[in-house]
PDB file of C-alpha atoms in Angstrom:
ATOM      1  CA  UNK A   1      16.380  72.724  -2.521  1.00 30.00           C
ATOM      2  CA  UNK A   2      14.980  71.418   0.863  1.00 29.00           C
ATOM      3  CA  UNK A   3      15.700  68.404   1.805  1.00 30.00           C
ATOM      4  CA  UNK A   4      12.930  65.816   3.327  1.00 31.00           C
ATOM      5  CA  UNK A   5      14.414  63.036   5.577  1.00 30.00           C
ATOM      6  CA  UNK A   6      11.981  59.914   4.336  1.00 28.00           C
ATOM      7  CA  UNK A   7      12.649  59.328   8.711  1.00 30.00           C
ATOM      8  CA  UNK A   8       9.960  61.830   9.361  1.00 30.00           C
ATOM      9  CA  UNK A   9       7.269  59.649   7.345  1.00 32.00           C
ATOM     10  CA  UNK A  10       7.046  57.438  10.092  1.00 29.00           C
ATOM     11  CA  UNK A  11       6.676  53.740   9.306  1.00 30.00           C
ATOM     12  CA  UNK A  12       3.335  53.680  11.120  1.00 32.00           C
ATOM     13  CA  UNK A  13       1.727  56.887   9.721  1.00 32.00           C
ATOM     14  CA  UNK A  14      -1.172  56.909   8.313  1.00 28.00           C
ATOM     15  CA  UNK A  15      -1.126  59.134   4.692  1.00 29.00           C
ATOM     16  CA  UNK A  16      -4.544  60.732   3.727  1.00 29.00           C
ATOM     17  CA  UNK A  17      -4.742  60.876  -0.050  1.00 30.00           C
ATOM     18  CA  UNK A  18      -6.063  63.862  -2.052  1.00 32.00           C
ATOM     19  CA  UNK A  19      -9.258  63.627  -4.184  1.00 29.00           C
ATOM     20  CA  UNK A  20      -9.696  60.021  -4.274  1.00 28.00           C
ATOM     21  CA  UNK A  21      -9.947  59.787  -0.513  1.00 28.00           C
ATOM     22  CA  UNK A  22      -7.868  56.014  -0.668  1.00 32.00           C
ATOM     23  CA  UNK A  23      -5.865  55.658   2.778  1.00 34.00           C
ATOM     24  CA  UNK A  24      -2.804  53.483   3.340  1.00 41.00           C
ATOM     25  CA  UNK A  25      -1.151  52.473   6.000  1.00 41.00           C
ATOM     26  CA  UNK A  26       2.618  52.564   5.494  1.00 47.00           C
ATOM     27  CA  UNK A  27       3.442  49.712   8.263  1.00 58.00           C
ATOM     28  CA  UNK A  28       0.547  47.533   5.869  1.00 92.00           C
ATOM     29  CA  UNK A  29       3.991  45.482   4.597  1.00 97.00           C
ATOM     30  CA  UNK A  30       2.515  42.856   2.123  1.00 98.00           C
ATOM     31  CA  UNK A  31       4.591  39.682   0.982  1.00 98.00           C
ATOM     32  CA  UNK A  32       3.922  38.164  -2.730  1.00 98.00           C
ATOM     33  CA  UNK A  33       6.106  35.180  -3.899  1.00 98.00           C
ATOM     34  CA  UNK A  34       7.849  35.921  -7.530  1.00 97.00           C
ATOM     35  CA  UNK A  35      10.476  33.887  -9.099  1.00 97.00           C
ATOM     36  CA  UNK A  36      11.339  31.467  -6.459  1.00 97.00           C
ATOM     37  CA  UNK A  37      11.265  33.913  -3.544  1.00 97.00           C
ATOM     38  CA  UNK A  38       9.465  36.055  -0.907  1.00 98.00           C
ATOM     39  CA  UNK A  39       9.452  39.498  -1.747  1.00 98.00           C
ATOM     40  CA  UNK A  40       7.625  42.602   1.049  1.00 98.00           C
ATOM     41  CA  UNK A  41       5.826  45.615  -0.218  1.00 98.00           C
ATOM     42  CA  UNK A  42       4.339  48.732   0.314  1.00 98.00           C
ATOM     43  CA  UNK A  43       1.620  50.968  -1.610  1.00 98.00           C
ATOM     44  CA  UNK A  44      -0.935  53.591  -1.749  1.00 97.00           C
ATOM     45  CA  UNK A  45      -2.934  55.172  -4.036  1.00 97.00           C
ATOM     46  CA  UNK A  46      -5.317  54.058  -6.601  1.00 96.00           C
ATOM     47  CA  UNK A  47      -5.041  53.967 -10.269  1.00 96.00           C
ATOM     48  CA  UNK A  48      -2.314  52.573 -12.843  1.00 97.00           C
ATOM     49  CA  UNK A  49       0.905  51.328 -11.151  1.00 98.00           C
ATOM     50  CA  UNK A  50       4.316  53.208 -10.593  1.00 98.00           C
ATOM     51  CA  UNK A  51       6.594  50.783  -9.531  1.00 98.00           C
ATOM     52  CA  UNK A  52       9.407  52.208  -7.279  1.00 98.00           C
ATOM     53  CA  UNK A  53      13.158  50.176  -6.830  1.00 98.00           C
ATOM     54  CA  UNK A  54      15.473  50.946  -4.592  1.00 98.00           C
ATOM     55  CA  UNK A  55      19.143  50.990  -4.439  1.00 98.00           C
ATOM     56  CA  UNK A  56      21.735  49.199  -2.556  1.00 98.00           C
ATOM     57  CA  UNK A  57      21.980  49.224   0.885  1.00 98.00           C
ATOM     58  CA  UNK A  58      18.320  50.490   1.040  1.00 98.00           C
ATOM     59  CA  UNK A  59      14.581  48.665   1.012  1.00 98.00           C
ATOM     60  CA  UNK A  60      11.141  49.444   0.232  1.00 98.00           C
ATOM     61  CA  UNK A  61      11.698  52.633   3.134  1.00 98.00           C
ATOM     62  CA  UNK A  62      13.568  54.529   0.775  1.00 98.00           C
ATOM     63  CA  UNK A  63      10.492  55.935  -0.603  1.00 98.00           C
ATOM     64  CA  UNK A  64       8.259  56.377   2.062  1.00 97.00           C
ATOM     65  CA  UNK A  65       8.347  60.354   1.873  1.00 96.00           C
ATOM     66  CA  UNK A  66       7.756  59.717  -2.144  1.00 98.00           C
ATOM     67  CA  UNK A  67       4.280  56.917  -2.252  1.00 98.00           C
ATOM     68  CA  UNK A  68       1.847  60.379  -0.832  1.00 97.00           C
ATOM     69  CA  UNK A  69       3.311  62.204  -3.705  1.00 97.00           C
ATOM     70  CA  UNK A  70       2.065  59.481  -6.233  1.00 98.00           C
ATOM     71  CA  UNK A  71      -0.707  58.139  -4.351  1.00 97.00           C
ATOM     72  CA  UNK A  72      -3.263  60.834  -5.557  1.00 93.00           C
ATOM     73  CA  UNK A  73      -2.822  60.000  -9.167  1.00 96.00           C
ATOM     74  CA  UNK A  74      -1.084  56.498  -9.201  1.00 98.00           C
ATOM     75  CA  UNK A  75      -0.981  52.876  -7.309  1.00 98.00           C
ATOM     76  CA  UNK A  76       2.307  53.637  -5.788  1.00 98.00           C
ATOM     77  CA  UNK A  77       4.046  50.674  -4.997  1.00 98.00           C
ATOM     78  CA  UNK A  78       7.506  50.009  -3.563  1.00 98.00           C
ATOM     79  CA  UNK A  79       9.073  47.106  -3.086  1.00 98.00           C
ATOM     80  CA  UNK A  80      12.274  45.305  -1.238  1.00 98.00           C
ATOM     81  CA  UNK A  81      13.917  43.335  -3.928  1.00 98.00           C
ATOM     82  CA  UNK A  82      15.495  39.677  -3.088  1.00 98.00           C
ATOM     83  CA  UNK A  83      18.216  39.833  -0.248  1.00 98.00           C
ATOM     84  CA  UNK A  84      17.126  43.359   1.135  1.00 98.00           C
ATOM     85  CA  UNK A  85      15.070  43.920   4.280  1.00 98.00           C
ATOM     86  CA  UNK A  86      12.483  42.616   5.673  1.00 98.00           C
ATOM     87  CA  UNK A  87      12.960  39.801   3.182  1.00 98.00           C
ATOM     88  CA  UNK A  88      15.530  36.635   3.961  1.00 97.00           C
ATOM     89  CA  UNK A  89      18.778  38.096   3.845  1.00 98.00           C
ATOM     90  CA  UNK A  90      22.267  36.683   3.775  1.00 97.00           C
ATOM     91  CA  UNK A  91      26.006  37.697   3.071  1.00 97.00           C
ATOM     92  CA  UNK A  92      25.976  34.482   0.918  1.00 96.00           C
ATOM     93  CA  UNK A  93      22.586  35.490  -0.460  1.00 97.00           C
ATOM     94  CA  UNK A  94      21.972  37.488  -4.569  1.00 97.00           C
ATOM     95  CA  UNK A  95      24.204  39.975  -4.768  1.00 97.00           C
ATOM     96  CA  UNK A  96      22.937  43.952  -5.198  1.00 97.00           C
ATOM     97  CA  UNK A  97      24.944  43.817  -8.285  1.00 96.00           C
ATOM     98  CA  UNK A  98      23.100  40.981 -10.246  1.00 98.00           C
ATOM     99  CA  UNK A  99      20.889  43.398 -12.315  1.00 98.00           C
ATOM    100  CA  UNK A 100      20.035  40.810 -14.750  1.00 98.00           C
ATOM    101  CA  UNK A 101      18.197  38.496 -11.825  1.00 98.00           C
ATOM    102  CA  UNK A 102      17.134  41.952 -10.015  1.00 98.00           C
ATOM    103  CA  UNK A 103      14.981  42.495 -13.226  1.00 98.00           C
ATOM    104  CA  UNK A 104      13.400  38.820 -13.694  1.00 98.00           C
ATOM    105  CA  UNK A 105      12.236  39.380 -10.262  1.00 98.00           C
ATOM    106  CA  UNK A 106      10.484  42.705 -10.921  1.00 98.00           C
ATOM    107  CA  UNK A 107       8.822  41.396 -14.178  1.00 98.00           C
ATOM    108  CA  UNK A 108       7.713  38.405 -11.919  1.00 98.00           C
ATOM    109  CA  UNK A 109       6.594  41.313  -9.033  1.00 98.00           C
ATOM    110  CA  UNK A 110       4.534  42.545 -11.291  1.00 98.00           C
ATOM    111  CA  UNK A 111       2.815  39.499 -12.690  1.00 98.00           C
ATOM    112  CA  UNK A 112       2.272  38.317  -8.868  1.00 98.00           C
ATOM    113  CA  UNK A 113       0.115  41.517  -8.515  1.00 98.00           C
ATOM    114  CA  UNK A 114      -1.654  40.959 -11.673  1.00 98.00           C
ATOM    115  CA  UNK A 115      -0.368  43.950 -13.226  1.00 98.00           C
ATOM    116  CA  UNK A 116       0.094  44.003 -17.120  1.00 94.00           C
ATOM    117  CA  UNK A 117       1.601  47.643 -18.289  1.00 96.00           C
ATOM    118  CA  UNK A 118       3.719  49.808 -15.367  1.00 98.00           C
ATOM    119  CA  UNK A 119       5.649  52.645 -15.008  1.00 98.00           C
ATOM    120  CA  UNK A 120       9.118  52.090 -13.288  1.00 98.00           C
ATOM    121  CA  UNK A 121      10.578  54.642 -10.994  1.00 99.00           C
ATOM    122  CA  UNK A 122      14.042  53.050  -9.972  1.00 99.00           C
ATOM    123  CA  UNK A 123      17.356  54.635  -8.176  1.00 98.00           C
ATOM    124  CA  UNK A 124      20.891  53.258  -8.420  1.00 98.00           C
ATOM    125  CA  UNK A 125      21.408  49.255  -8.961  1.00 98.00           C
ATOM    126  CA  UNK A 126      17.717  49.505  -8.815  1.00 98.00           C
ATOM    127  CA  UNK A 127      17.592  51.367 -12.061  1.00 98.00           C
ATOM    128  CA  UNK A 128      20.780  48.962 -13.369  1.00 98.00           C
ATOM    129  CA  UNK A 129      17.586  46.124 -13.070  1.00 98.00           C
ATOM    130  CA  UNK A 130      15.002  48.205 -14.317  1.00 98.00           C
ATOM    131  CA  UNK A 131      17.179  48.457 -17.607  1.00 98.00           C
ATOM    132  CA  UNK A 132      17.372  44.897 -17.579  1.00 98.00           C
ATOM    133  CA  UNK A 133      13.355  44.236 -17.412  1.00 98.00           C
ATOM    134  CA  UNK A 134      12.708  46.986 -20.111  1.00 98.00           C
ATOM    135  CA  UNK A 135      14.708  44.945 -22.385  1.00 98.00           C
ATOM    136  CA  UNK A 136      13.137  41.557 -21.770  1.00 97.00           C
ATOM    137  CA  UNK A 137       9.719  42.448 -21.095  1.00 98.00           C
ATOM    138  CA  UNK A 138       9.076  45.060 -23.274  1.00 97.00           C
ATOM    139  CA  UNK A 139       5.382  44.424 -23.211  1.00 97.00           C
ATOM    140  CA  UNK A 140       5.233  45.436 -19.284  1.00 98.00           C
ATOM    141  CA  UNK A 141       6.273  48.767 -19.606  1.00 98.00           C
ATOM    142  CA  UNK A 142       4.789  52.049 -20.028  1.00 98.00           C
ATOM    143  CA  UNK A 143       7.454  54.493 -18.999  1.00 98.00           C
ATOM    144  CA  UNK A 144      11.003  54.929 -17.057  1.00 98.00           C
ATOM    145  CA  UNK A 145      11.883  57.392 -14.814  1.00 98.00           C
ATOM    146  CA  UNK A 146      15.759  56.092 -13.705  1.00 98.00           C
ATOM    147  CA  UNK A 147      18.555  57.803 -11.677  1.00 98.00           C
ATOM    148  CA  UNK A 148      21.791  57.109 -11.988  1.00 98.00           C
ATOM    149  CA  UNK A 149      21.855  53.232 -12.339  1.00 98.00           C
ATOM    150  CA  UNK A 150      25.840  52.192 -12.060  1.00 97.00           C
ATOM    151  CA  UNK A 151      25.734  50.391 -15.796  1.00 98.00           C
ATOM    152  CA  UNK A 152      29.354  50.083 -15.913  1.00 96.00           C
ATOM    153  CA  UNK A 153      28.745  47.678 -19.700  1.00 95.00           C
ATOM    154  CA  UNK A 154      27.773  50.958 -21.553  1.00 97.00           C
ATOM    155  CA  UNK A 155      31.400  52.071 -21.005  1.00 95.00           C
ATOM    156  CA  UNK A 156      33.520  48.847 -21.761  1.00 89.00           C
ATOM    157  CA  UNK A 157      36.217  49.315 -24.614  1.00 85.00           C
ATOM    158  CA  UNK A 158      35.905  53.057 -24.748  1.00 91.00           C
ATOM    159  CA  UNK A 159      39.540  54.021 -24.014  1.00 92.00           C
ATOM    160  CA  UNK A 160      38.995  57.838 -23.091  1.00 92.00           C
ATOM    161  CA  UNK A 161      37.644  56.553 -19.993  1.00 94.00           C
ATOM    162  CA  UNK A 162      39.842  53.749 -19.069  1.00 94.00           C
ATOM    163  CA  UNK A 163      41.180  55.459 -16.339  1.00 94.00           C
ATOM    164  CA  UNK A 164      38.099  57.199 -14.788  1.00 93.00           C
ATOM    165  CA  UNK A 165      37.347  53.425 -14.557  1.00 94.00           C
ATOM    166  CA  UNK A 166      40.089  52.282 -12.483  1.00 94.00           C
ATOM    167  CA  UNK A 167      39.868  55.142 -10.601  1.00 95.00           C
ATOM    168  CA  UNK A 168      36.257  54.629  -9.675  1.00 95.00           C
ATOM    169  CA  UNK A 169      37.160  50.942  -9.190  1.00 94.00           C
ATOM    170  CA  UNK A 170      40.051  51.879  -6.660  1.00 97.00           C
ATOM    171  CA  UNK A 171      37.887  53.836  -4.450  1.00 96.00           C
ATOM    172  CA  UNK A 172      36.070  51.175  -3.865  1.00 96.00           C
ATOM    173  CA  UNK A 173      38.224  48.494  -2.784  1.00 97.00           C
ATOM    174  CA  UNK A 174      38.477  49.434   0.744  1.00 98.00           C
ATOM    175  CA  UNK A 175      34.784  49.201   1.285  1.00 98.00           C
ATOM    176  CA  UNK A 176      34.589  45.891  -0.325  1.00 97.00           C
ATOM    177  CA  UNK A 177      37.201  44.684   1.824  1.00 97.00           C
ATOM    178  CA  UNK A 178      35.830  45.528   4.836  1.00 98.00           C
ATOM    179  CA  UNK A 179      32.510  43.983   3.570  1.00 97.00           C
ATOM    180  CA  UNK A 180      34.376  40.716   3.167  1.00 95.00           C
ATOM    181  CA  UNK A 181      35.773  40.913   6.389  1.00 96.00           C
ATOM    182  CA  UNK A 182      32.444  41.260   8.049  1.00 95.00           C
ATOM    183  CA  UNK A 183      33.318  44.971   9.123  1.00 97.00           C
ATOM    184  CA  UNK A 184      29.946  46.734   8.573  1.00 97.00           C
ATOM    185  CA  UNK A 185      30.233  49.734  10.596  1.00 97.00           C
ATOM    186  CA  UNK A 186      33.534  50.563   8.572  1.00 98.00           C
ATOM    187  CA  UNK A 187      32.029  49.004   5.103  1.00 98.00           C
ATOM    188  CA  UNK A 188      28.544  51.122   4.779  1.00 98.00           C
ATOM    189  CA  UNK A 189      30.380  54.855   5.655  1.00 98.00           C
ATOM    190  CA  UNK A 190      33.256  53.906   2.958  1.00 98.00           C
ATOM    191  CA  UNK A 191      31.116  52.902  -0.102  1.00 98.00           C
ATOM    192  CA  UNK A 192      28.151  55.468   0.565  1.00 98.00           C
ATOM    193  CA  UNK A 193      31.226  58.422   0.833  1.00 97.00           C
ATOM    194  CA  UNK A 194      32.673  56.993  -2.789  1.00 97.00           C
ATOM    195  CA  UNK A 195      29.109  57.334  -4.002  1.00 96.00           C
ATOM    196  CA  UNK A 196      27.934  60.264  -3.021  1.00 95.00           C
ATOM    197  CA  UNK A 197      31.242  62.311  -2.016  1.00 93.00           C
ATOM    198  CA  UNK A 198      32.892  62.932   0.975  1.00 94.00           C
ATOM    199  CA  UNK A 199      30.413  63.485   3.784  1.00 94.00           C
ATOM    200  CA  UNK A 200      28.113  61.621   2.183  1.00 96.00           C
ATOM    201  CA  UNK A 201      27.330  58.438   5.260  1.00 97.00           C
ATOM    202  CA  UNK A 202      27.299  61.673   7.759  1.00 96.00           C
ATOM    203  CA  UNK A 203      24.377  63.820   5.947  1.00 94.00           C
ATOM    204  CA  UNK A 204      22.343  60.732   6.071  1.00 96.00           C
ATOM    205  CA  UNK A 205      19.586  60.582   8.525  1.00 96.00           C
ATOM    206  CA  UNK A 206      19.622  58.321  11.457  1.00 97.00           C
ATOM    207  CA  UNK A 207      16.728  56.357   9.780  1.00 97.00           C
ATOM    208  CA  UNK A 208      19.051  56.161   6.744  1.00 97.00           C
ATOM    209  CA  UNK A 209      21.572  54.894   8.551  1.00 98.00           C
ATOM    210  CA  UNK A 210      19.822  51.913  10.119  1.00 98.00           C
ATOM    211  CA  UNK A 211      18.561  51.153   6.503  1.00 98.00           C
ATOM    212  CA  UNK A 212      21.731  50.808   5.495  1.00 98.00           C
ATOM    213  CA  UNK A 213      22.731  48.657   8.063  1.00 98.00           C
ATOM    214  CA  UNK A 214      19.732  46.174   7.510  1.00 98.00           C
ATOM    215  CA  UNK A 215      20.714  45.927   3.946  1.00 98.00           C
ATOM    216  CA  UNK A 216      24.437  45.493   4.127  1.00 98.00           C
ATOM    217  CA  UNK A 217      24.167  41.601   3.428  1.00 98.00           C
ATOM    218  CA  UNK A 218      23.647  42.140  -0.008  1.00 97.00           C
ATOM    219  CA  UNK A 219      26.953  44.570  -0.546  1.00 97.00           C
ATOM    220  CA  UNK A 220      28.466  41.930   1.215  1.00 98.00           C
ATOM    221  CA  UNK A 221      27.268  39.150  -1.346  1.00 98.00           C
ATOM    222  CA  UNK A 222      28.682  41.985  -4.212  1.00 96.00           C
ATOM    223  CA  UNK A 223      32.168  42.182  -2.363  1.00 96.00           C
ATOM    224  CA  UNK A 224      32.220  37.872  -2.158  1.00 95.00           C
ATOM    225  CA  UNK A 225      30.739  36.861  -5.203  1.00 94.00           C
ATOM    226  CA  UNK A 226      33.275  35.253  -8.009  1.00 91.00           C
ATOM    227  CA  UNK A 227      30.614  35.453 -10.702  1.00 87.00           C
ATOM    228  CA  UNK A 228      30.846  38.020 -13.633  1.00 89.00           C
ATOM    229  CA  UNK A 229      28.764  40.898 -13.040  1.00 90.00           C
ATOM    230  CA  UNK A 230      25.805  41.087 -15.721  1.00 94.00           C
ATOM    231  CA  UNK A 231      26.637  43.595 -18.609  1.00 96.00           C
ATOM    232  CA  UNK A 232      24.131  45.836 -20.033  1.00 98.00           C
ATOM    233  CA  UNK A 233      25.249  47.563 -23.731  1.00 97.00           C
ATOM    234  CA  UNK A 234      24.410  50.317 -26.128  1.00 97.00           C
ATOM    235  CA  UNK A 235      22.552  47.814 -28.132  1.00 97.00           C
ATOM    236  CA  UNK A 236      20.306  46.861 -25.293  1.00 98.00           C
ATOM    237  CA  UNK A 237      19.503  50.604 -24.719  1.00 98.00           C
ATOM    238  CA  UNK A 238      18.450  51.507 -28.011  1.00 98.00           C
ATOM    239  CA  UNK A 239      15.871  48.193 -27.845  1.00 97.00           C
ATOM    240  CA  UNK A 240      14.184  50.419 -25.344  1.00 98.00           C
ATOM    241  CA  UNK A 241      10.924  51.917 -26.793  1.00 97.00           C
ATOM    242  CA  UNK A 242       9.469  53.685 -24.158  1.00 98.00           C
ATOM    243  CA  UNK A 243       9.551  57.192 -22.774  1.00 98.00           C
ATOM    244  CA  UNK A 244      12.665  57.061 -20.449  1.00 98.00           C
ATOM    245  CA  UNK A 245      13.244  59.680 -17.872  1.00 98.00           C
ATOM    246  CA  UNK A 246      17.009  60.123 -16.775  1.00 98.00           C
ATOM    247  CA  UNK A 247      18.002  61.847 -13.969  1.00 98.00           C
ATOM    248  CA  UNK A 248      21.114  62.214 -11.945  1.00 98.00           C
ATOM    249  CA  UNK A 249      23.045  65.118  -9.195  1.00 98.00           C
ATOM    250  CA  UNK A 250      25.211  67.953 -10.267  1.00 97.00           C
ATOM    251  CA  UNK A 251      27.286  66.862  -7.494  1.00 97.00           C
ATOM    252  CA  UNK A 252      27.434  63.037  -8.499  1.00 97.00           C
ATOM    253  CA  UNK A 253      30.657  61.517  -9.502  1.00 96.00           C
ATOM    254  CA  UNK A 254      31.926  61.692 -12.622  1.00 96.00           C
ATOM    255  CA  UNK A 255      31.523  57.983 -13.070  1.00 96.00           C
ATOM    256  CA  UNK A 256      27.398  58.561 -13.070  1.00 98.00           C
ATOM    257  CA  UNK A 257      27.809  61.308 -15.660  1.00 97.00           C
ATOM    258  CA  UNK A 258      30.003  59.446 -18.190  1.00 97.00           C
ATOM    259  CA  UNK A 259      27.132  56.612 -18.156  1.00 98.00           C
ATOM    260  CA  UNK A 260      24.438  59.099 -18.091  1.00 98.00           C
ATOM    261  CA  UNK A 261      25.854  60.580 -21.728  1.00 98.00           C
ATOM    262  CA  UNK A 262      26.097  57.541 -22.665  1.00 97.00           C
ATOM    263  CA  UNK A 263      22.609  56.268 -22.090  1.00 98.00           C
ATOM    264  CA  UNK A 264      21.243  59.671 -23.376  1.00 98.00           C
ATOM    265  CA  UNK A 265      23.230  58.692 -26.432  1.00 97.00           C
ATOM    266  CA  UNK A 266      21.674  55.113 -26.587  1.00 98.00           C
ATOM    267  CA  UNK A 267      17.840  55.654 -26.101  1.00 98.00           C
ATOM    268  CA  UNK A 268      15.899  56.288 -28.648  1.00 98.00           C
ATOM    269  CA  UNK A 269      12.996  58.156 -26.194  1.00 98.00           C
ATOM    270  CA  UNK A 270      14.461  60.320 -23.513  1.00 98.00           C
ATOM    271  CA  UNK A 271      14.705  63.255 -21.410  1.00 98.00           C
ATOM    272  CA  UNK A 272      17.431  64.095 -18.715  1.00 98.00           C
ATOM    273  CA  UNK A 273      17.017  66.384 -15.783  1.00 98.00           C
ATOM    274  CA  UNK A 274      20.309  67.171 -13.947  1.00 98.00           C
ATOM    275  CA  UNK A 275      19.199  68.051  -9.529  1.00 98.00           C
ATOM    276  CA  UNK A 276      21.220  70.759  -8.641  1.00 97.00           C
ATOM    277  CA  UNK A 277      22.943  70.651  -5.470  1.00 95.00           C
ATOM    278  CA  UNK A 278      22.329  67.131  -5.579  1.00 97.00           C
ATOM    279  CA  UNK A 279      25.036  64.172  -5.428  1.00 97.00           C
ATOM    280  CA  UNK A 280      24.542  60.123  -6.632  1.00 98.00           C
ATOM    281  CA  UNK A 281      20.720  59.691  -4.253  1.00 97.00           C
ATOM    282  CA  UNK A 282      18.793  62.487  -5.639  1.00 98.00           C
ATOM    283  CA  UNK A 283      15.696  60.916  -4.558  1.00 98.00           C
ATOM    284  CA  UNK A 284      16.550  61.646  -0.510  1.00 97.00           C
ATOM    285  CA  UNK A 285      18.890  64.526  -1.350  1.00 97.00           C
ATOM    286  CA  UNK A 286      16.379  66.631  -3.169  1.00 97.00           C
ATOM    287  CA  UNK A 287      13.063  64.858  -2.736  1.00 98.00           C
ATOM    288  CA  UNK A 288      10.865  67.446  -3.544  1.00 97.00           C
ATOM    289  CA  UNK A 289      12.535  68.523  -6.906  1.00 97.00           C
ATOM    290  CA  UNK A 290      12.745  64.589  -7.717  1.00 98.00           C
ATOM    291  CA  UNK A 291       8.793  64.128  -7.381  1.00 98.00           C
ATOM    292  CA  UNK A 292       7.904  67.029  -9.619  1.00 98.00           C
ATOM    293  CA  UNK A 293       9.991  65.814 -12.490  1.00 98.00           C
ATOM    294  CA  UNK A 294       9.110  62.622 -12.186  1.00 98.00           C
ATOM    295  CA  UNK A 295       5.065  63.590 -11.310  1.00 98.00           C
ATOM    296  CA  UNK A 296       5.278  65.845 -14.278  1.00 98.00           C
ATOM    297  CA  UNK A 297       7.161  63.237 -16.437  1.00 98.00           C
ATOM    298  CA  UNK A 298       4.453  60.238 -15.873  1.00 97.00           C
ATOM    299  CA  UNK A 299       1.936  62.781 -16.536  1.00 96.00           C
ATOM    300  CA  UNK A 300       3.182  62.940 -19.416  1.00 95.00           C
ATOM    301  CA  UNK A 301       3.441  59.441 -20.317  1.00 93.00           C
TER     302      UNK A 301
END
């Protein structure tokens, strides 16, 4: 599968759409207030809204090679949720990890455009707080299309996996550390090679890279914070009426597979696609497989 570096879609480019003839200028960053802050966004397209939410250590740029895709058949919108880039950021700021406040702030995103139904198309802790919003705002959503979100509550008290938990909890520690001690360049290449494998930071572009590094304040808040991280449960899932796309790498760690099962288990509307060659961010990794699910899976929906 090739792989399309979201650096070549230039933040000033200027994407022609197909047979609607809408333009959109991907530097056009707009700023809407929701929920007591300030949050930047992107879009193209015409049409009913698809929603895009990024991961951590990324912003709105993470889908710039994706919006074109959509834009022909869908608003495309993506977004920078609170304490990413260009919003106000700071190590002291909402953590990337605080899913439940991640997803109030979407459902007020979406009032603030004057949006009633969307589609969701959401990566990582992104999809974590997409979960979230389907489950309290039911009445916003039309569909889900979520990769791998890192919904550690679907696994608590089941003992077969007690130690692929600590396991997955020890490789992180030494990222987190250097996050507290204010060690970015040693911080981002640590956690994004326990998410996506070995190799992982170096594959990156260099436009990844400096994403990464504009966004690091809110991995910092994760690795400071003292407050409980937000749990999301089998019960929650199965509230969740709408069509739910789940996809995820062959290559991802075993960690995102064990919650995967679990949250094809849970919903009561799903389908699962599984990227080949693909690890944790199948969205960069294999861009071009990612849109045609997801394109075909809207379509559907």
């Amino acid at each position: 599968m090739r792989r399309l570096a979201f650096a070549r879609a230039t933040i000033g480019a200027l994407f022609v759409m197909g047979a609607i003839s809408t333009t959109a200028v991907a530097d056009d960053v707009k700023r809407v207030s929701a929920n007591g802050t300030e949050l930047a966004y992107v879009e193209a397209g015409r049409g009913e809204a698809v929603i895009f939410v990024h991961g951590g250590l990324q912003d709105y740029r993470m889908w710039a090679a994706h919006l074109p895709k959509f834009a022909d058949r869908y608003r495309a919108i993506a977004y920078s949720r609170r304490n990413h880039f260009p919003n106000d950021v700071s190590p002291d700021g909402l953590p990337d990890a605080a899913a439940d406040t991640h997803g109030e702030d979407l459902a007020a995103f979406v009032r603030a455009l004057g949006l009633s139904k969307v589609r969701i198309v959401a990566h990582s802790s992104g999809a974590h707080a997409a979960l979230f919003f389907a489950t309290r705002h039911p009445d916003m959503l039309i569909s889900l299309a979520l990769n791998e979100p890192p919904a550690t509550g679907l696994l608590a008290g089941r003992p077969d996996v007690a130690d692929t938990l600590k396991e997955w909890g020890g490789k992180q520690v030494p990222a987190r550390e250097a996050a507290k001690a204010g060690d970015a360049q040693r911080a981002i290449p640590l956690f994004v090679d326990v998410v996506g494998g070995p190799g992982a930071y170096e594959r990156r572009s260099d436009a990844d890279k400096r994403m990464n590094l504009d966004n690091v304040a809110s991995f910092q808040a994760d690795a400071k914070t003292k407050l409980p991280r937000p749990v999301f449960t089998c019960e929650m899932a199965k509230a969740i009426k709408v069509p739910t796309l789940l996809s995820g790498g062959e290559r991802s760690p075993k960690f995102f597979h064990l919650i995967m099962d679990q949250l094809e288990s849970c919903l009561p509307i799903r389908e699962r696609i599984t990227v080949a060659g693909s690890s944790h961010t199948v969205p960069s990794e294999s861009p071009a497989a990612y849109d045609e699910a997801v394109l075909a899976f809207v379509g559907k929906h």
